Coordinates of C-alpha atoms and ligand atoms in Angstrom, one line a residue:
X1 CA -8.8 -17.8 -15.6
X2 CA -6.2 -19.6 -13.7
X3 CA -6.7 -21.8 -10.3
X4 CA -7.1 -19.7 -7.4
X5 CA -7.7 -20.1 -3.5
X6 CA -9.5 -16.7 -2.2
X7 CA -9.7 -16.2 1.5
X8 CA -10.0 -13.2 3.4
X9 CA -10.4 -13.1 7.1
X10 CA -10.8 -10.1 8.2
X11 CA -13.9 -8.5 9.0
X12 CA -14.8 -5.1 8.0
X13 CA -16.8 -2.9 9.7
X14 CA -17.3 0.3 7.2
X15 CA -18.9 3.6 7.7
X16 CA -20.6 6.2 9.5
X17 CA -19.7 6.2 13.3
X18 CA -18.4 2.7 13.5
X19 CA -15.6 3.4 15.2
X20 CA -16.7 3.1 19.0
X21 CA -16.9 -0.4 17.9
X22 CA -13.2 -0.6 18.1
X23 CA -13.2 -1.7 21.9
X24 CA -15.6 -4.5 22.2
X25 CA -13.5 -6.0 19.2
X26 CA -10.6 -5.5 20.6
X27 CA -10.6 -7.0 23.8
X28 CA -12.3 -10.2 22.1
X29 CA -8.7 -11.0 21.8
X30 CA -7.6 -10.3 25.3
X31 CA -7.8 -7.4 27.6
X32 CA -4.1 -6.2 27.4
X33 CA -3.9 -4.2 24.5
X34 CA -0.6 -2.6 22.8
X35 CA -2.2 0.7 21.0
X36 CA 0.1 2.1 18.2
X37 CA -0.6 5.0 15.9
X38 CA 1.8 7.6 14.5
X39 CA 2.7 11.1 14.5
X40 CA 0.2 12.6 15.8
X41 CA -2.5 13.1 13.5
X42 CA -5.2 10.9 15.6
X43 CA -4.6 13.2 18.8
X44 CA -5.5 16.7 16.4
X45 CA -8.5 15.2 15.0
X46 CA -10.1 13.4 17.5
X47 CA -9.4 9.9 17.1
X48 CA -7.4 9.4 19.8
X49 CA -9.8 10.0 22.4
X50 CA -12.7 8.2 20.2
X51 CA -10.5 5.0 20.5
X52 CA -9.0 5.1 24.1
X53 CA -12.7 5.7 25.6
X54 CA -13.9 2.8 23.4
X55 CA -11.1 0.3 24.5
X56 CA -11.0 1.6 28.4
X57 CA -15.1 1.1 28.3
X58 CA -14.8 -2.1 27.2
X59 CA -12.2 -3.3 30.3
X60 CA -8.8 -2.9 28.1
X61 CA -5.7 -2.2 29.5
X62 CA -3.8 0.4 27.6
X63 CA -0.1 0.7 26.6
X64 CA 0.8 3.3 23.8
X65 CA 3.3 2.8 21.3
X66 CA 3.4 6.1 19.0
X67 CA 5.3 7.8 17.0
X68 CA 4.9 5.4 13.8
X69 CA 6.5 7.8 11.1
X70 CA 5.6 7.4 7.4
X71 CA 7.7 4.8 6.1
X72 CA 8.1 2.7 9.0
X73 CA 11.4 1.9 10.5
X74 CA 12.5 -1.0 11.9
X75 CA 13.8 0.3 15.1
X76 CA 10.9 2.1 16.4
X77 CA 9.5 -1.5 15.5
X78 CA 12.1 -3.5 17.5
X79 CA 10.6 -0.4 20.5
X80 CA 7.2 -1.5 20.3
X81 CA 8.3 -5.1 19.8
X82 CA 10.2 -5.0 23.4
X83 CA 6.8 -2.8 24.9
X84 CA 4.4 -5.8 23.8
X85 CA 6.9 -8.6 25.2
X86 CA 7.1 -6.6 28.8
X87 CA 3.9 -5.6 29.1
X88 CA 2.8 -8.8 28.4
X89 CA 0.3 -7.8 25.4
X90 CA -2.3 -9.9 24.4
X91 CA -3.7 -7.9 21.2
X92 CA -2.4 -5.1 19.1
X93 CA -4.8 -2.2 18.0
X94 CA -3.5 -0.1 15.3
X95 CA -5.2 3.8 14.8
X96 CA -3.8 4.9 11.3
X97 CA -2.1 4.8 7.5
X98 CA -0.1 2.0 6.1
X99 CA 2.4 3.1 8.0
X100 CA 0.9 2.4 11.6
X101 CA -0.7 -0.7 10.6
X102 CA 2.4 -2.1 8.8
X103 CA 4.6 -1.4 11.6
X104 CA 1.7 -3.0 14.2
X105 CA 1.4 -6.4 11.8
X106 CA 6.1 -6.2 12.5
X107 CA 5.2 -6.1 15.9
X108 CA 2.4 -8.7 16.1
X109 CA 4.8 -11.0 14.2
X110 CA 7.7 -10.1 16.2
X111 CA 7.0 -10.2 19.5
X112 CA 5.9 -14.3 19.9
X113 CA 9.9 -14.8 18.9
X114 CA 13.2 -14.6 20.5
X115 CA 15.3 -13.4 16.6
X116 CA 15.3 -10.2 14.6
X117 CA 11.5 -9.8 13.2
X118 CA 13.9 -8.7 10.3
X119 CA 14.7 -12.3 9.5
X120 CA 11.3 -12.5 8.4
X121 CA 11.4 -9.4 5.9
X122 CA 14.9 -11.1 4.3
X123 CA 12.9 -15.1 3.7
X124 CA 15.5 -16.1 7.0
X125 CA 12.8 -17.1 9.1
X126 CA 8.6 -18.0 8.7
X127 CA 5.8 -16.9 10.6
X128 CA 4.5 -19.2 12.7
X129 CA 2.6 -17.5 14.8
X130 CA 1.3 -14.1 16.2
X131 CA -0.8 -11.6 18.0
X132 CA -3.9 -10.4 16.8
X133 CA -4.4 -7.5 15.3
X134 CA -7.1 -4.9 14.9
X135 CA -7.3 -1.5 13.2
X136 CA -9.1 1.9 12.9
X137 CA -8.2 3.3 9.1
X138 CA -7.3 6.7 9.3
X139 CA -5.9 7.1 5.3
X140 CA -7.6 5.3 2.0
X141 CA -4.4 4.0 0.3
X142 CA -1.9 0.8 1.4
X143 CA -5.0 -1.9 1.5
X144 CA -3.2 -3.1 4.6
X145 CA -6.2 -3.1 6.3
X146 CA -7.8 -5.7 5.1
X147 CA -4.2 -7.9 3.4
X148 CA -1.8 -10.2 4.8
X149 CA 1.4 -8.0 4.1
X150 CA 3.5 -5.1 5.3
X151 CA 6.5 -3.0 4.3
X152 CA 8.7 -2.0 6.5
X153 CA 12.5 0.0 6.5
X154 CA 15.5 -1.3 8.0
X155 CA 17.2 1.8 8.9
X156 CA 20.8 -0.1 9.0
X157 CA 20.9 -1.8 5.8
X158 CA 18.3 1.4 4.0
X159 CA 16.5 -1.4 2.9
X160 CA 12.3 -0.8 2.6
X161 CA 11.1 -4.4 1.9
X162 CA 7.5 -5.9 1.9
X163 CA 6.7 -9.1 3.2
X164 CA 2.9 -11.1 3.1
X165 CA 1.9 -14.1 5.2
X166 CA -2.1 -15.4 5.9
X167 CA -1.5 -14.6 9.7
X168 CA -1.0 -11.0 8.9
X169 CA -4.6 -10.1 8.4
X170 CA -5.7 -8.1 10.6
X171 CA -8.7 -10.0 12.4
X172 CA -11.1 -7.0 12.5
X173 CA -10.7 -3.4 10.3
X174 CA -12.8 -0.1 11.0
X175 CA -13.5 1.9 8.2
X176 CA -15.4 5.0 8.9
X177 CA -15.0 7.5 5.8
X178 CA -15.2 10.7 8.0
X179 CA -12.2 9.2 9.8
X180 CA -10.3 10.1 6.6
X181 CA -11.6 13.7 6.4
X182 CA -8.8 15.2 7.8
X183 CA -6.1 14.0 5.3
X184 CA -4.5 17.1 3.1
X185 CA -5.0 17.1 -0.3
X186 CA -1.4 15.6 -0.8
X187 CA -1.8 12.7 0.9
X188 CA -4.8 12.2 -0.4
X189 CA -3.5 12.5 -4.0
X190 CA -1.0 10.2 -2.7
X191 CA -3.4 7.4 -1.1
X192 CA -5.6 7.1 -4.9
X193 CA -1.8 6.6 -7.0
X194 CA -0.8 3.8 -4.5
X195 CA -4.6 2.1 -5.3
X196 CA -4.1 2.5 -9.0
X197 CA -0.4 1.5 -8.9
X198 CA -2.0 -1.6 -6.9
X199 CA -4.3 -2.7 -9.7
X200 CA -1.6 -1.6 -12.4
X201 CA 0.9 -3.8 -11.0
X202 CA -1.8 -7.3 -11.6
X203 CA -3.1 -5.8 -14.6
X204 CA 0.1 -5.2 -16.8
X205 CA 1.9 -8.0 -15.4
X206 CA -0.4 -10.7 -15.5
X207 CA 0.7 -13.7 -18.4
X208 CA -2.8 -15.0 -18.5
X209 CA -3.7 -13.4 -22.1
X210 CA -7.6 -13.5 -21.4
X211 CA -9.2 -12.1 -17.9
X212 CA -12.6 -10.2 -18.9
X213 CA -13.5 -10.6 -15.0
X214 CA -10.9 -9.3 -13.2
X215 CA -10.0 -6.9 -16.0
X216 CA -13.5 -5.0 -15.7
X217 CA -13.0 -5.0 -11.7
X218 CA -9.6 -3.7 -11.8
X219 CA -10.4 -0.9 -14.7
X220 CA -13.0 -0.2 -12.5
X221 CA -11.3 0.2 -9.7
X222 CA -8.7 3.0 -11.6
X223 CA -11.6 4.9 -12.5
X224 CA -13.4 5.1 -9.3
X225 CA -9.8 6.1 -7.6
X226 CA -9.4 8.9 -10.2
X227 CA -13.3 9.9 -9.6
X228 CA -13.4 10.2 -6.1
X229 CA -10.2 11.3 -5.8
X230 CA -11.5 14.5 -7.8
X231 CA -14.6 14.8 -5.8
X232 CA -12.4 14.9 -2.5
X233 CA -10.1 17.7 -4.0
X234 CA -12.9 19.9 -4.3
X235 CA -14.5 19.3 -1.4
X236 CA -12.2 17.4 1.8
X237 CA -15.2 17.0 4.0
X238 CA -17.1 15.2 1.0
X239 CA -18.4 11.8 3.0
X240 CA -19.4 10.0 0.1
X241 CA -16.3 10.7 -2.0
X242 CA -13.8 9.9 0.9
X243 CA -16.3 6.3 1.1
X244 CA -15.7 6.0 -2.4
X245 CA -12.1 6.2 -2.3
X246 CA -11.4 4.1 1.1
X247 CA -13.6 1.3 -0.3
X248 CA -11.8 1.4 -3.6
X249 CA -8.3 1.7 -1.9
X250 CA -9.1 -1.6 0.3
X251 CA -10.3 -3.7 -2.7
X252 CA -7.7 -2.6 -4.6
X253 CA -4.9 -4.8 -3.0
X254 CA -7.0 -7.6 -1.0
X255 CA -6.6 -10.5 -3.0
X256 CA -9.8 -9.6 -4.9
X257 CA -8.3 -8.7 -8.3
X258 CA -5.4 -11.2 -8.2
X259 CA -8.2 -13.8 -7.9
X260 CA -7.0 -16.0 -11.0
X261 CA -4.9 -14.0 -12.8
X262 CA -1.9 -16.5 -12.4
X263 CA 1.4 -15.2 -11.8
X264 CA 2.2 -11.7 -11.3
X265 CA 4.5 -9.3 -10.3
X266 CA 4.9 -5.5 -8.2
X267 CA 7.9 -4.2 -10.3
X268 CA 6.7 -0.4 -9.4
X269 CA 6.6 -0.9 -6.5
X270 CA 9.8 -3.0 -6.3
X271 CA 11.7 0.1 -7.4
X272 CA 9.6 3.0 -5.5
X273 CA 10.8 1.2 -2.1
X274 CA 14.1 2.3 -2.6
X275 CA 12.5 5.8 -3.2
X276 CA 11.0 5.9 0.2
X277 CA 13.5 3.9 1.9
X278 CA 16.5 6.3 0.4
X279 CA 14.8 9.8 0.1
X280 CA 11.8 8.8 2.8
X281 CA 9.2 10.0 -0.5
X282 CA 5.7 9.6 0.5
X283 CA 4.8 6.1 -1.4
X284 CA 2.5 7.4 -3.8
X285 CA 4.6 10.1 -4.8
X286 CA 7.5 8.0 -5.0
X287 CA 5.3 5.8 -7.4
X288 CA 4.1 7.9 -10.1
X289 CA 7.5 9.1 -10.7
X290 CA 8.0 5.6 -11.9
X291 CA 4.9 4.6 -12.9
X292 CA 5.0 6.7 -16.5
X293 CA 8.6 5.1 -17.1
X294 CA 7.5 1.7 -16.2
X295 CA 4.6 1.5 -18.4
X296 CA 6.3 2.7 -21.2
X297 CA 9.1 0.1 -21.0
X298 CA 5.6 -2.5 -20.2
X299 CA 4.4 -1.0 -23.5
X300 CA 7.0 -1.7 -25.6
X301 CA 6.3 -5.7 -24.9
X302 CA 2.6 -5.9 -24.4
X303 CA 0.8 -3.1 -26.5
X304 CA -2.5 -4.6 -26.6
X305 CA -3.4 -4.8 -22.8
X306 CA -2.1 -0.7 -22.1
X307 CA -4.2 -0.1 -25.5
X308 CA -7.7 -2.0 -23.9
X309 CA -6.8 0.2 -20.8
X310 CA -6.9 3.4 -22.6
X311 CA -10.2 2.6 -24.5
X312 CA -11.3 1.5 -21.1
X313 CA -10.4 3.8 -18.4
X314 CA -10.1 7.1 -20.9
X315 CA -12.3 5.9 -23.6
X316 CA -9.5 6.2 -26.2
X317 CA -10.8 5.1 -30.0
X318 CA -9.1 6.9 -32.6
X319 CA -4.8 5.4 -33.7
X320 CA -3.4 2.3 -33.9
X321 CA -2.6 -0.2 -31.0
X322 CA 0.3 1.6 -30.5
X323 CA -0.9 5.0 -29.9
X324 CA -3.7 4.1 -27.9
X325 CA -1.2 2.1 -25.9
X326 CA 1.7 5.4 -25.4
X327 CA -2.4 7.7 -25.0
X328 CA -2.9 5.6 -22.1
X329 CA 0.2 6.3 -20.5
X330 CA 0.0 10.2 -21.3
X331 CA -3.6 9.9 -19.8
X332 CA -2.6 8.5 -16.4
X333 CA 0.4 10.9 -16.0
X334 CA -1.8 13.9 -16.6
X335 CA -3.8 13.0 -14.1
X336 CA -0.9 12.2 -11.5
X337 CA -0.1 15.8 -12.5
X338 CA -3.6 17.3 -12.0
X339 CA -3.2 15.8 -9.1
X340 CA -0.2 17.4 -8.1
X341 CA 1.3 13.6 -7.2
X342 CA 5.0 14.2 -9.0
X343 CA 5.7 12.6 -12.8
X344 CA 9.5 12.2 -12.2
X345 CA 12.3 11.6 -10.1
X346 CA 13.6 15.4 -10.3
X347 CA 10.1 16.6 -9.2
X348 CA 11.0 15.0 -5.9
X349 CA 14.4 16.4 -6.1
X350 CA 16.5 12.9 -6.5
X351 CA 19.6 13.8 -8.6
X352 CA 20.0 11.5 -11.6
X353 CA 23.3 10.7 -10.8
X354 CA 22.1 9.3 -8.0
X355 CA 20.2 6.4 -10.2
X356 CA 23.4 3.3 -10.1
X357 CA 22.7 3.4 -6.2
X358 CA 18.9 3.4 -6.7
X359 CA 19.3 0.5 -8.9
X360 CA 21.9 -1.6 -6.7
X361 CA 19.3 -1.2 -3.8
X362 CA 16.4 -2.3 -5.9
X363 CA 17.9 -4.9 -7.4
X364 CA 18.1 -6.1 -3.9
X365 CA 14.4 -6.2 -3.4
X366 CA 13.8 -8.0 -6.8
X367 CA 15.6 -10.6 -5.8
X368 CA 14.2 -11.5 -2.2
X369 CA 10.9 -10.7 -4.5
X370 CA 12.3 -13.6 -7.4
X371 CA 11.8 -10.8 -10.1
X372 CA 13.3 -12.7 -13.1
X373 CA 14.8 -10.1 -14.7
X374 CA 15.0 -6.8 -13.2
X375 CA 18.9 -6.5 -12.7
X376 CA 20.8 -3.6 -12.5
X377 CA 20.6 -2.6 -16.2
X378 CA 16.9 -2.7 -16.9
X379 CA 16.2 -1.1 -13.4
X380 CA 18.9 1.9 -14.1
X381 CA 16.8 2.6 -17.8
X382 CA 13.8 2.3 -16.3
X383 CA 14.8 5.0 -14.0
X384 CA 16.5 6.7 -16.9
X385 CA 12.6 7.1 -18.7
X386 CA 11.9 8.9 -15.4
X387 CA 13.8 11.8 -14.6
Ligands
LIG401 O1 1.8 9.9 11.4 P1 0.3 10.0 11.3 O2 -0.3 10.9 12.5 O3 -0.4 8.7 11.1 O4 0.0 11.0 10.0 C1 0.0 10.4 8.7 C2 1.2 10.6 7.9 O5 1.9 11.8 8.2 C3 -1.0 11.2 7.9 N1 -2.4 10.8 8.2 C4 -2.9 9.6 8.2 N2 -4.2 9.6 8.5 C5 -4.6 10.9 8.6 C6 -3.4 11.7 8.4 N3 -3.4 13.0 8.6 C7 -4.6 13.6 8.8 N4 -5.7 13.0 9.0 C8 -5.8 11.6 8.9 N5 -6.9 11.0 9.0 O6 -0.7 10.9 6.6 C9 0.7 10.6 6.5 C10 0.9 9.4 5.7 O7 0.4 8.3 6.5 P2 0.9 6.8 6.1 O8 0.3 5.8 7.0 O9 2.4 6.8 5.9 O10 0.3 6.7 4.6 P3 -0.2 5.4 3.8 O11 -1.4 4.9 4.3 O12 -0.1 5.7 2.4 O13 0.9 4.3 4.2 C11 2.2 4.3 3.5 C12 2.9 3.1 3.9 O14 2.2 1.9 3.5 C13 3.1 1.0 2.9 C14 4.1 2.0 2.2 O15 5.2 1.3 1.8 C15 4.3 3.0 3.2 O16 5.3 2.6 4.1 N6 2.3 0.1 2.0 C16 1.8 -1.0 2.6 C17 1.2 -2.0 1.9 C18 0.5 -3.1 2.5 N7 0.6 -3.3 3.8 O17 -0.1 -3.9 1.8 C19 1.1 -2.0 0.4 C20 1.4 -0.6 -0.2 O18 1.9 -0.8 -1.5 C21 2.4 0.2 0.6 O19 3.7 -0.3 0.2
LIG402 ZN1 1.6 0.7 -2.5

């Protein structure tokens, strides 16, 4: 167990009809509110009006920004950056995915400064201050709802990078399950591989050799993302399976299972940006078409820990270390694949030829991340393992 400092801010209101909530929250901050959300999914299922009523009842002001797509660009953030600094706004309230909530922390950072929010993204600048923030969930997945970062793609450069800084959080988060209800089967495939991925990144990169307490929270956490997400895929409307998985889904990347695990890294993820920044892959699906590849390179350097995660998490017992360990692996991809979440980079259509210019991009995430490491060559036969 190594040192740790563990604080969350943000306060979660979770469940059943909690979001009309969302006003009196809100305007806590200040009355002039910049709402963002995305594509349009909150104005077929309800949301939309839900929120607006709440906010208007409680005395808001209201000035949309939508049209967040999956995979967040950076200028339709630099437009809702400009939106906030005319109109004056005093709190941002975000109604969606990662996507929407990443691209209102952007703004909330970006709008107290004169320079290119970008300069934050690239380690040129630090965050000194920003607006508040608060949220309605509308997909179990990023954890951005209650974490201090947020990924975001620079449409110039085609870089997708992730950033995290304490005055991210978001100061309030709604979490009503039936909110998520509405999500396709895809994406919510999609939403339970980038929990696991989140817990796979700590628990496989970790150098502490000896974490019983996180490692029980974080196998648990795989299982009850592979559970739910089961439940939900026979029944979409299932309340108690969509609570399981948003709960799940937030703890899974909250600071909660880093808690003393030392250093650490997010080499899937470090690769799958390029994915959705290149090929705009929804994030989950761009991740386990790597994950299988990565853990097998993990493998070959750290048997042990993917051979307690298959007696774990698929209560493996028979073969050596080994065999458990490659088990494991062939475990988790069947059940990206049961799933339907793609197991390689041809399932989503990226030509392998296409893998030096994967690499070159990644590489340049890795290093902004200080992945020792991951150059060019390991990242190309990583990808190599996945087509
Ligand atoms: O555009 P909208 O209307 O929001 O539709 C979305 C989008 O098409 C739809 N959707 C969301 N809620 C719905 C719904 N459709 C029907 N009913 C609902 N209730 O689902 C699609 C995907 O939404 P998106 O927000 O993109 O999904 P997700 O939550 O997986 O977010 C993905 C983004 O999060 C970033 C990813 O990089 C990606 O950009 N991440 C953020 C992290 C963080 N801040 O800590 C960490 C993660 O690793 C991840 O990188
Ligand atoms: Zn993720």
């Amino acid at each position: 167990m190594q040192n740790f400092v563990f604080h969350n801010p943000t306060k979660v209101l979770f469940g059943k009809d909690t979001i009309p909530a969302i006003g009196n929250e809100t305007v806590h901050y200040g009355n002039n509110v910049l709402l963002v959300y995305g594509s349009g999914s909150i104005k077929k299922n309800g949301l939309y009006e839900q929120v607006c009523h709440s906010l208007l009842t409680a005395g808001a002001t209201i000035t949309e920004h939508g049209g967040v797509q999956s995979n967040p660009l950076l200028s339709h953030t630099h437009k809702g950056i400009q939106l906030a600094k005319e109109k004056n706004c005093q709190v941002i309230c975000a109604v969606g995915g990662g996507s929407v909530l990443d691209e209102a922390k952007a703004i909330c950072a970006g709008t107290p400064v004169a320079h290119d929010v970008w300069k934050f993204f690239t380690g040129k600048k630090s965050i000194k201050q920003t607006l508040p923030l608060t949220t309605v969930l509308t997909i179990a997945a990023s954890g951005s709802e209650m974490n201090s970062g947020m990924v975001i793609t620079n449409d110039d450069s085609r870089q997708k990078f992730g950033f995290a800084n304490k005055r991210l959080y978001p100061k309030v988060s709604i979490l009503d399950p039936q909110a998520t209800c509405t999500v396709p089967a895809d994406y919510t495939a999609y939403g339970a591989v980038d929990a696991i991925a989140h817990v796979l990144e700590f628990y496989f990169t970790t150098e502490d050799p000896y974490t019983p307490v996180q490692d029980r929270l974080m196998e648990g956490l795989v299982i009850n993302a592979m559970e739910s997400c089961n439940r939900i895929l026979t029944q979409l409307d299932d309340y108690q399976a969509r609570a399981d998985l948003m709960w799940t889904a937030t703890l899974a990347l909250n600071g909660l299972t880093g808690a003393g695990l030392g250093k650490v890294g997010f080499p899937m993820h470090m690769i799958e940006h390029t994915l959705s920044a290149f090929y705009n892959v929804p994030h989950g699906a761009g991740l386990s078409a790597i994950i299988p590849g990565w853990m097998r390179f993990q493998a070959k350097r750290h048997p042990q820990r993917f051979a307690q995660f298959g007696e774990r998490v698929f209560d493996l017992r028979e073969g050596t270390i080994e065999e458990k360990a490659a088990k494991s692996i062939k475990e988790l991809s069947n059940w990206f694949q049961q799933v339907n979440s793609p197991t390689s980079i041809t399932a989503l259509n990226i030509p392998a030829k296409d893998i030096p210019q994967i690499a070159d991009n990644a590489v340049t995430l890795a290093k902004v991340w200080r992945m020792q490491g991951y150059d060019q060559q390991l990242i190309e036969l990583i990808l190599k393992d996945c087509i």
